[in-house]
Short mmCIF file of C-alpha atoms in Angstrom, two decimals:
data_model
loop_
_atom_site.label_atom_id
_atom_site.label_comp_id
_atom_site.label_asym_id
_atom_site.label_seq_id
_atom_site.Cartn_x
_atom_site.Cartn_y
_atom_site.Cartn_z
CA MET A 1 130.20 116.34 136.56
CA ARG A 2 128.92 113.23 138.31
CA GLN A 3 125.60 115.01 138.98
CA ALA A 4 125.32 116.03 135.31
CA VAL A 5 126.07 112.48 134.12
CA ALA A 6 123.56 111.17 136.53
CA GLN A 7 120.88 113.65 135.09
CA LEU A 8 121.69 112.15 131.66
CA ALA A 9 121.37 108.58 132.88
CA PRO A 10 118.06 107.84 130.96
CA VAL A 11 119.81 108.63 127.59
CA LEU A 12 123.30 107.62 128.45
CA THR A 13 123.00 104.32 126.75
CA VAL A 14 121.82 105.95 123.59
CA LEU A 15 124.57 108.49 123.66
CA THR A 16 127.26 105.84 124.21
CA ASP A 17 125.86 103.68 121.43
CA LEU A 18 125.82 106.53 119.00
CA GLY A 19 129.26 107.65 120.06
CA GLU A 20 130.78 104.25 119.42
CA ARG A 21 129.08 103.99 116.06
CA PHE A 22 130.49 107.33 114.89
CA ALA A 23 133.92 106.51 116.32
CA ALA A 24 134.02 103.24 114.44
CA ASP A 25 133.62 105.23 111.23
CA GLY A 26 136.36 107.68 112.32
CA HIS A 27 134.16 110.55 113.41
CA ASP A 28 133.87 112.57 116.59
CA LEU A 29 130.45 113.07 118.16
CA ALA A 30 129.45 115.31 121.07
CA LEU A 31 126.26 116.27 122.99
CA VAL A 32 126.14 120.03 122.84
CA GLY A 33 124.18 123.09 123.86
CA GLY A 34 120.96 123.07 125.87
CA PRO A 35 121.00 119.47 126.95
CA VAL A 36 124.42 119.85 128.48
CA ARG A 37 123.46 123.07 130.12
CA ASP A 38 120.30 121.59 131.57
CA ALA A 39 122.15 118.49 132.92
CA PHE A 40 124.33 120.77 134.96
CA LEU A 41 121.25 122.65 136.22
CA GLY A 42 119.48 119.42 137.19
CA ARG A 43 116.82 120.00 134.53
CA THR A 44 115.44 117.42 132.29
CA SER A 45 115.86 118.20 128.58
CA ASN A 46 113.76 116.68 125.81
CA ASP A 47 116.34 117.58 123.23
CA LEU A 48 119.32 115.44 122.13
CA ASP A 49 121.36 117.76 120.03
CA LEU A 50 124.62 116.39 118.82
CA THR A 51 127.42 117.77 116.70
CA THR A 52 129.98 115.73 114.72
CA SER A 53 132.96 116.01 112.46
CA ALA A 54 131.02 113.89 109.88
CA ARG A 55 129.45 115.45 106.88
CA PRO A 56 125.70 114.91 106.24
CA ASP A 57 126.29 112.07 103.74
CA ASP A 58 128.28 110.27 106.33
CA ILE A 59 125.85 110.93 109.25
CA GLU A 60 122.81 109.43 107.36
CA PRO A 61 123.94 105.89 106.97
CA ILE A 62 125.11 105.66 110.56
CA LEU A 63 121.80 106.94 111.81
CA GLN A 64 119.87 104.59 109.39
CA ASP A 65 121.73 101.62 110.98
CA TRP A 66 120.88 102.91 114.47
CA GLY A 67 117.30 104.07 114.12
CA ASN A 68 113.87 103.09 112.89
CA ALA A 69 113.49 106.25 110.81
CA THR A 70 115.66 109.13 109.64
CA TRP A 71 114.86 112.38 107.92
CA ASP A 72 116.62 115.29 106.33
CA MET A 73 116.11 118.29 108.57
CA GLY A 74 118.24 120.44 106.38
CA ARG A 75 121.04 118.80 104.69
CA GLN A 76 122.40 122.07 103.43
CA PHE A 77 122.77 123.08 107.07
CA GLY A 78 124.30 119.78 108.02
CA THR A 79 121.43 118.30 110.09
CA ILE A 80 120.04 114.81 110.00
CA GLY A 81 117.30 113.59 112.34
CA ALA A 82 116.67 110.08 113.51
CA ARG A 83 114.30 108.15 115.80
CA ARG A 84 114.61 104.81 117.62
CA GLY A 85 111.55 103.94 119.64
CA GLY A 86 110.61 107.01 121.64
CA THR A 87 114.14 108.68 121.36
CA VAL A 88 114.72 111.39 118.76
CA VAL A 89 118.17 112.77 117.95
CA GLU A 90 119.37 115.56 115.76
CA VAL A 91 123.02 115.30 114.55
CA THR A 92 124.61 118.38 112.85
CA THR A 93 128.03 118.74 111.18
CA TYR A 94 130.45 121.12 112.87
CA ARG A 95 129.61 124.61 111.57
CA ALA A 96 131.80 127.63 110.87
CA ASP A 97 129.20 129.89 109.32
CA ALA A 98 129.60 133.51 108.12
CA TYR A 99 126.90 136.29 108.14
CA ASP A 100 126.49 139.31 105.86
CA GLY A 101 124.86 141.52 108.52
CA THR A 102 121.77 142.30 106.45
CA THR A 103 119.87 139.04 107.15
CA ARG A 104 120.06 136.51 109.93
CA LYS A 105 120.53 133.73 107.36
CA PRO A 106 124.12 132.49 107.48
CA VAL A 107 126.37 131.53 104.56
CA VAL A 108 126.77 127.92 105.65
CA ALA A 109 130.16 126.54 106.03
CA PHE A 110 131.16 123.31 107.74
CA GLY A 111 133.79 123.41 110.32
CA ASP A 112 136.62 120.96 111.20
CA SER A 113 136.71 121.05 115.09
CA LEU A 114 134.32 121.11 118.00
CA GLU A 115 136.06 124.18 119.38
CA GLU A 116 135.33 126.00 116.10
CA ASP A 117 131.73 124.99 116.31
CA LEU A 118 131.33 126.12 119.96
CA VAL A 119 132.62 129.63 119.37
CA ARG A 120 129.72 130.35 117.02
CA ARG A 121 127.03 129.55 119.50
CA ASP A 122 124.84 132.21 121.25
CA PHE A 123 126.00 132.14 124.85
CA ALA A 124 128.81 130.55 126.79
CA VAL A 125 126.32 128.46 128.86
CA ASN A 126 125.21 126.91 125.59
CA ALA A 127 128.73 126.49 124.28
CA MET A 128 129.60 123.45 126.47
CA ALA A 129 129.78 119.90 125.13
CA LEU A 130 130.18 116.39 126.24
CA ARG A 131 132.09 114.08 123.90
CA VAL A 132 130.75 110.62 123.50
CA PRO A 133 131.29 107.88 124.11
CA ASP A 134 134.16 108.82 126.56
CA LEU A 135 132.11 111.65 128.28
CA ALA A 136 134.96 114.17 128.06
CA PHE A 137 133.68 117.59 129.07
CA VAL A 138 134.63 120.50 126.74
CA ASP A 139 134.10 124.05 128.01
CA PRO A 140 136.40 126.49 126.19
CA HIS A 141 134.50 129.64 127.05
CA GLY A 142 133.81 129.21 130.72
CA GLY A 143 130.13 128.26 130.39
CA LEU A 144 130.20 126.21 133.65
CA ALA A 145 131.37 129.18 135.63
CA ASP A 146 128.76 131.26 134.06
CA LEU A 147 126.15 128.73 135.18
CA GLU A 148 127.40 128.92 138.72
CA GLN A 149 127.18 132.77 138.64
CA ARG A 150 123.88 132.82 136.65
CA VAL A 151 125.41 135.16 134.15
CA LEU A 152 124.97 135.38 130.31
CA ARG A 153 128.10 136.05 128.27
CA THR A 154 128.80 135.28 124.53
CA PRO A 155 131.66 133.08 123.40
CA SER A 156 132.93 135.71 120.97
CA SER A 157 132.38 139.43 121.51
CA PRO A 158 128.70 140.30 121.96
CA GLU A 159 128.84 142.76 119.07
CA VAL A 160 129.98 139.99 116.75
CA SER A 161 127.53 137.46 118.13
CA PHE A 162 124.56 139.79 117.87
CA GLY A 163 125.73 141.07 114.57
CA ASP A 164 125.72 137.56 113.28
CA ASP A 165 122.24 136.91 114.57
CA PRO A 166 120.23 139.67 116.19
CA LEU A 167 117.58 137.20 117.52
CA ARG A 168 120.18 136.25 120.07
CA MET A 169 119.29 139.51 121.96
CA MET A 170 115.69 138.17 122.29
CA ARG A 171 117.15 134.88 123.43
CA ALA A 172 119.07 136.59 126.13
CA ALA A 173 115.92 138.11 127.52
CA ARG A 174 114.19 134.67 127.19
CA PHE A 175 116.97 132.98 129.16
CA VAL A 176 116.70 135.62 131.80
CA ALA A 177 113.01 134.77 132.10
CA GLN A 178 113.35 130.99 131.97
CA LEU A 179 116.62 130.44 133.97
CA GLY A 180 116.87 133.51 136.21
CA PHE A 181 120.19 134.60 134.60
CA VAL A 182 121.43 138.15 134.24
CA PRO A 183 123.30 139.58 131.32
CA ALA A 184 126.94 140.52 131.72
CA PRO A 185 127.49 144.31 131.38
CA GLU A 186 129.01 143.99 127.97
CA VAL A 187 126.11 141.89 126.74
CA LEU A 188 123.58 144.50 127.97
CA GLY A 189 125.72 147.24 126.40
CA ALA A 190 125.73 145.50 123.02
CA MET A 191 122.03 144.77 123.23
CA THR A 192 121.32 148.47 123.86
CA GLU A 193 123.65 149.62 121.11
CA MET A 194 122.39 147.13 118.53
CA ALA A 195 118.66 147.01 119.45
CA GLY A 196 117.70 148.36 116.05
CA SER A 197 119.14 145.38 114.24
CA ILE A 198 116.28 143.27 115.54
CA ASP A 199 114.28 144.73 112.66
CA ILE A 200 115.90 142.24 110.19
CA VAL A 201 114.42 139.29 112.14
CA SER A 202 111.05 138.06 111.05
CA ALA A 203 107.97 138.79 113.22
CA GLU A 204 107.34 135.08 113.63
CA ARG A 205 110.74 134.49 115.19
CA VAL A 206 110.39 137.45 117.55
CA ARG A 207 106.90 136.26 118.58
CA ASP A 208 108.23 132.78 119.41
CA GLU A 209 110.99 134.12 121.65
CA LEU A 210 108.55 136.62 123.35
CA SER A 211 106.12 133.73 123.97
CA LYS A 212 108.85 131.57 125.51
CA LEU A 213 109.91 134.52 127.60
CA LEU A 214 106.38 134.96 128.86
CA LEU A 215 105.98 131.34 129.71
CA GLY A 216 109.12 131.26 131.78
CA ASP A 217 109.47 131.32 135.55
CA HIS A 218 110.63 134.95 135.67
CA PRO A 219 108.85 136.88 132.82
CA ARG A 220 109.05 140.15 134.53
CA ALA A 221 112.79 140.10 134.55
CA GLY A 222 112.93 139.16 130.85
CA LEU A 223 110.47 141.99 129.93
CA GLU A 224 112.51 144.41 131.96
CA LEU A 225 115.63 143.55 130.02
CA LEU A 226 113.75 144.09 126.77
CA VAL A 227 112.70 147.55 128.01
CA ALA A 228 116.12 148.49 129.49
CA SER A 229 117.98 147.52 126.31
CA GLY A 230 115.49 149.31 123.92
CA LEU A 231 114.54 146.05 122.27
CA ALA A 232 110.94 146.54 123.44
CA ASP A 233 110.78 149.88 121.62
CA ARG A 234 111.15 147.83 118.45
CA VAL A 235 109.16 144.66 119.19
CA LEU A 236 106.59 145.73 121.91
CA PRO A 237 106.57 149.54 122.05
CA GLU A 238 103.32 149.71 123.97
CA LEU A 239 105.10 148.29 127.07
CA PRO A 240 107.86 151.03 127.53
CA ALA A 241 105.28 153.65 126.65
CA LEU A 242 103.67 152.90 129.99
CA ARG A 243 106.70 154.06 131.99
CA LEU A 244 105.86 157.70 132.16
CA GLU A 245 102.09 157.37 132.43
CA ILE A 246 100.38 157.76 135.77
CA ASP A 247 97.48 155.34 136.40
CA GLU A 248 94.39 155.76 138.64
CA HIS A 249 96.49 154.82 141.64
CA HIS A 250 99.04 157.56 140.80
CA ARG A 251 99.98 158.24 144.42
CA HIS A 252 102.56 155.55 144.45
CA LYS A 253 103.19 153.88 141.05
CA ASP A 254 103.11 154.31 137.31
CA VAL A 255 101.38 152.16 134.77
CA TYR A 256 104.46 150.25 133.79
CA ASP A 257 105.23 149.06 137.28
CA HIS A 258 101.58 148.48 137.86
CA SER A 259 101.44 146.20 134.78
CA MET A 260 104.42 144.22 135.88
CA ILE A 261 102.87 143.69 139.29
CA VAL A 262 99.59 142.59 137.65
CA LEU A 263 101.54 140.04 135.53
CA GLU A 264 103.20 138.62 138.69
CA GLN A 265 99.89 138.49 140.50
CA ALA A 266 98.10 136.88 137.56
CA ILE A 267 100.85 134.14 137.48
CA ASP A 268 100.31 133.51 141.18
CA LEU A 269 96.68 132.89 140.36
CA GLU A 270 97.32 130.30 137.64
CA GLY A 271 96.37 126.73 138.52
CA PRO A 272 98.75 123.66 138.46
CA ALA A 273 99.91 122.58 135.02
CA ASP A 274 97.80 119.45 135.31
CA GLY A 275 94.74 121.24 136.71
CA PRO A 276 91.27 121.42 135.13
CA PRO A 277 90.63 124.16 132.49
CA GLU A 278 88.65 126.28 134.98
CA SER A 279 91.69 126.63 137.09
CA VAL A 280 93.64 128.16 134.13
CA PRO A 281 96.61 125.74 134.28
CA GLY A 282 99.89 127.59 134.11
CA PRO A 283 101.82 128.82 132.39
CA ASP A 284 99.01 130.36 130.49
CA LEU A 285 100.11 132.59 127.49
CA VAL A 286 96.65 134.29 126.96
CA LEU A 287 96.43 135.32 130.66
CA ARG A 288 100.01 136.69 130.71
CA LEU A 289 99.65 138.52 127.48
CA ALA A 290 96.49 140.19 128.77
CA ALA A 291 98.13 141.08 132.03
CA ILE A 292 100.99 143.00 130.42
CA LEU A 293 98.72 144.60 127.84
CA HIS A 294 95.59 145.36 129.80
CA ASP A 295 96.43 149.10 130.38
CA VAL A 296 98.18 149.87 126.97
CA GLY A 297 95.27 152.18 126.13
CA LYS A 298 96.10 154.53 128.88
CA PRO A 299 98.74 156.71 127.14
CA ALA A 300 96.33 157.54 124.42
CA THR A 301 93.46 158.34 126.76
CA ARG A 302 95.12 160.16 129.54
CA ARG A 303 93.47 163.47 130.49
CA PHE A 304 94.38 165.89 133.27
CA GLU A 305 91.35 166.90 135.15
CA ASP A 306 90.60 170.08 137.06
CA GLY A 307 91.91 169.70 140.65
CA GLY A 308 94.96 167.68 139.61
CA GLY A 309 93.21 164.38 138.84
CA VAL A 310 94.01 162.12 135.91
CA SER A 311 91.47 160.09 133.92
CA PHE A 312 91.79 157.32 131.32
CA HIS A 313 88.19 157.04 129.96
CA HIS A 314 87.57 154.15 127.75
CA HIS A 315 91.18 152.98 127.91
CA GLU A 316 89.99 149.50 127.88
CA VAL A 317 88.41 149.85 124.45
CA VAL A 318 91.34 151.66 122.97
CA GLY A 319 93.69 149.11 124.70
CA ALA A 320 91.85 146.13 123.12
CA LYS A 321 92.45 147.60 119.68
CA LEU A 322 96.08 148.38 120.41
CA ALA A 323 96.70 144.94 121.80
CA ALA A 324 95.08 143.26 118.71
CA LYS A 325 97.13 145.45 116.43
CA ARG A 326 100.41 144.57 118.13
CA MET A 327 99.61 140.87 118.22
CA LYS A 328 98.68 140.80 114.52
CA ALA A 329 101.97 142.61 113.80
CA LEU A 330 103.80 139.86 115.68
CA ARG A 331 101.85 137.15 113.76
CA PHE A 332 100.06 135.64 116.69
CA ASP A 333 97.30 133.44 115.58
CA LYS A 334 93.79 134.76 115.27
CA GLU A 335 92.26 132.89 118.30
CA THR A 336 94.97 133.95 120.76
CA THR A 337 94.78 137.60 119.46
CA LYS A 338 90.98 137.64 119.82
CA ARG A 339 91.20 136.15 123.35
CA VAL A 340 93.81 138.59 124.59
CA ALA A 341 91.95 141.65 123.15
CA ARG A 342 88.68 140.51 124.64
CA LEU A 343 90.20 140.25 128.08
CA VAL A 344 91.73 143.73 127.71
CA GLU A 345 88.33 145.04 126.66
CA LEU A 346 86.54 143.43 129.70
CA HIS A 347 89.13 143.98 132.44
CA LEU A 348 87.40 147.00 133.90
CA ARG A 349 83.89 145.69 133.66
CA PHE A 350 83.94 144.55 137.36
CA HIS A 351 84.68 148.00 138.68
CA GLY A 352 81.45 149.56 140.15
CA TYR A 353 80.16 146.10 141.30
CA GLY A 354 81.40 147.05 144.80
CA ASP A 355 78.67 149.62 144.98
CA GLY A 356 76.22 146.80 145.29
CA GLN A 357 74.10 147.97 142.37
CA TRP A 358 74.54 145.10 139.96
CA THR A 359 71.28 143.27 139.11
CA ASP A 360 71.18 139.57 138.09
CA SER A 361 70.88 140.86 134.57
CA ALA A 362 74.25 142.57 134.82
CA VAL A 363 75.74 139.47 136.24
CA ARG A 364 74.34 137.37 133.42
CA ARG A 365 75.85 139.80 130.86
CA TYR A 366 79.20 139.69 132.60
CA VAL A 367 79.28 135.92 132.29
CA THR A 368 77.95 135.66 128.75
CA ASP A 369 80.23 138.51 127.45
CA ALA A 370 83.21 136.67 128.99
CA GLY A 371 82.20 133.18 127.71
CA ASP A 372 84.86 130.62 128.13
CA LEU A 373 87.33 133.37 129.12
CA LEU A 374 85.47 133.88 132.41
CA PRO A 375 88.18 131.96 134.48
CA ARG A 376 90.86 134.09 133.04
CA LEU A 377 88.88 137.21 133.54
CA HIS A 378 88.50 136.33 137.12
CA ARG A 379 92.18 136.07 137.55
CA LEU A 380 93.00 139.19 135.56
CA THR A 381 90.46 141.32 137.49
CA ARG A 382 91.80 140.10 140.80
CA ALA A 383 95.45 140.60 139.74
CA ASP A 384 94.61 144.15 138.63
CA CYS A 385 94.17 145.21 142.23
CA THR A 386 97.61 146.47 143.22
CA THR A 387 96.64 149.12 145.71
CA ARG A 388 98.71 149.47 148.97
CA ASN A 389 95.66 150.55 150.73
CA VAL A 390 94.80 147.53 152.84
CA ARG A 391 91.21 148.52 153.43
CA LYS A 392 90.53 149.19 149.79
CA ALA A 393 92.22 145.91 148.76
CA ARG A 394 89.93 143.99 151.15
CA ARG A 395 86.95 145.70 149.92
CA LEU A 396 87.70 144.85 146.38
CA ALA A 397 88.53 141.27 147.19
CA ALA A 398 85.30 140.84 149.09
CA ALA A 399 83.26 142.35 146.31
CA TYR A 400 84.78 140.10 143.79
CA GLU A 401 84.24 137.07 146.03
CA ASP A 402 80.60 138.06 146.21
CA LEU A 403 80.36 138.39 142.49
CA GLU A 404 81.82 134.95 142.03
CA VAL A 405 79.24 133.52 144.48
CA ARG A 406 76.48 135.12 142.43
CA ILE A 407 77.92 133.89 139.25
CA ASP A 408 78.13 130.31 140.56
CA ARG A 409 74.52 130.54 141.70
CA LEU A 410 73.19 131.80 138.40
CA LEU A 411 75.31 129.25 136.50
CA ALA A 412 73.77 126.43 138.56
CA GLU A 413 70.20 127.80 138.22
CA GLU A 414 70.20 128.95 134.61
CA GLU A 415 73.02 127.15 132.78
CA LEU A 416 74.43 130.46 131.70
CA LYS A 417 77.29 129.06 129.81
CA ALA A 418 74.85 127.82 127.21
CA VAL A 419 72.36 130.73 127.46
CA ARG A 420 70.21 131.22 124.34
CA PRO A 421 66.83 132.85 123.47
CA GLU A 422 63.96 130.73 124.49
CA LEU A 423 62.89 130.61 120.91
CA ASP A 424 65.29 129.34 118.29
CA GLY A 425 65.66 130.84 114.87
CA ASN A 426 63.05 128.67 113.22
CA GLU A 427 60.53 129.46 115.96
CA ILE A 428 61.17 133.21 115.64
CA ALA A 429 60.74 133.09 111.92
CA GLU A 430 57.51 131.15 112.21
CA ALA A 431 56.09 133.48 114.89
CA LEU A 432 56.89 136.62 112.73
CA GLY A 433 56.28 135.12 109.35
CA ILE A 434 59.70 136.25 108.08
CA ARG A 435 62.57 134.48 106.33
CA PRO A 436 66.19 134.22 107.40
CA GLY A 437 68.08 137.45 107.08
CA PRO A 438 69.09 140.63 108.97
CA VAL A 439 65.59 141.17 110.51
CA LEU A 440 65.65 137.64 111.94
CA GLY A 441 69.08 138.43 113.40
CA ARG A 442 67.80 141.50 115.07
CA ALA A 443 64.87 139.58 116.46
CA TYR A 444 67.23 136.90 117.89
CA LYS A 445 69.36 139.49 119.52
CA HIS A 446 66.32 141.12 121.09
CA LEU A 447 65.16 137.86 122.57
CA LEU A 448 68.70 137.13 123.86
CA ALA A 449 68.72 140.57 125.58
CA VAL A 450 65.29 139.74 127.18
CA ARG A 451 66.73 136.33 128.35
CA LEU A 452 69.75 138.04 129.85
CA ASP A 453 67.77 140.87 131.54
CA GLU A 454 64.90 138.77 132.99
CA GLY A 455 66.15 135.22 133.02
CA PRO A 456 64.01 132.30 131.96
CA LEU A 457 60.43 133.22 130.96
CA GLY A 458 59.14 130.20 129.16
CA LYS A 459 58.37 129.93 125.43
CA ASP A 460 54.86 131.44 125.63
CA ALA A 461 56.03 134.54 127.49
CA ALA A 462 59.02 134.88 125.25
CA ARG A 463 56.73 134.70 122.20
CA GLU A 464 54.61 137.50 123.65
CA ARG A 465 57.62 139.67 124.20
CA LEU A 466 58.82 138.94 120.68
CA LEU A 467 55.50 139.97 119.16
CA ALA A 468 55.38 143.10 121.27
CA TRP A 469 58.86 144.04 119.93
CA TRP A 470 57.83 143.24 116.39
CA SER A 471 54.79 145.49 116.51
CA GLN A 472 57.24 148.46 116.98
CA GLN A 473 59.39 147.55 114.03
CA PRO A 474 58.92 149.25 110.59
CA GLU A 475 59.19 145.85 108.79
CA SER A 476 56.04 144.64 110.50
CA ARG A 477 54.01 147.55 108.97
CA ASP A 478 55.62 146.94 105.56
CA GLY A 479 54.46 143.28 105.50
#
């Protein structure tokens, strides 16, 4: 308790002040949920969530006297927010909600006691409170013991808790990923039995929980809980579909296990949170999504070859489409979806480089096709090597190191990140005597291909190559 209070020292003055103000008006006030849990875990929390016996109309004037600004965060739900300086608080009336089981929106009812409020919370570790200003600790559901054991239990029965709000099952997986907890057997049983009820939750809410899970310290554990409980079959079915598929290293692992290892290895390759963009500062959602989705095209492309082999031709192309489709269904933004799908599409491009047959042209195309995703593609490609064959692993690592050296050399010599044809659109139009339109677009692409294949030629040589190409086009004869 002393350690938890010490963790709260930076905000203790604020909590005491607010507690005294509410007490002076005859109301109870308590810090509740995540901030209390994090204080016992020695973690810094940016949230100051408080609960009170006061109703919203009583909360607002107290906060107006205390803060520089107040706002209505949902009066019908009992929540008023306030700010004083850099400190933001949210104060909510005790709740005693009821649910109809068909939506996750509660019929809001205000409660009369802290204990009544705590029993409706998602997990016992989040159902602890610290009364202010006297700092009395309230833990009716054994949340502190659960913290000690790193276990997730629900204050009420898990069937009731998840029936009230199915999103809590996703939160369980998120807490496993973020905090290293494990679900109690009855919690896992209820998640498995009730997995289908996640369908009433909006895709946006599911996406947010999945993103938080992936950005946690232990995302593999969270994903494995989603798969084991059957939730992944509803929200990310491409992942459990990998379990029975054998990948190109089928001697010792399946695609599901391989994808989990790739995720862990990609995380190990992330840069520090404050590192430069080229280091891919972690946690990086795009890289982690690409890692778990990079092989989702394999089930649809698996072919059994003569002699007992297995092939997955073009699984990267199929996988890119499947990844984009799933991310759109989960309402990921367009840019994130585009980046993840592109990484899935490009993740096999490196293979074959080890044969030593890549020209500078191939390296240029690798760089330009990746664009600003190149640092992530480097890490995804390296992480995709999960072979236990030490000699093969060393060979692949050496080949990729050689590729990176060549990329750095070409970047320095030719500024590949900004590669363009040596004639711009106006110059192409003037040389060919054409107007802007599809033909100009084709001419531009041709000169870009020449630039990628042969490197810098100079404007005169580029113009000659353009005119030679133009002489072979039907439009030149029509003009």
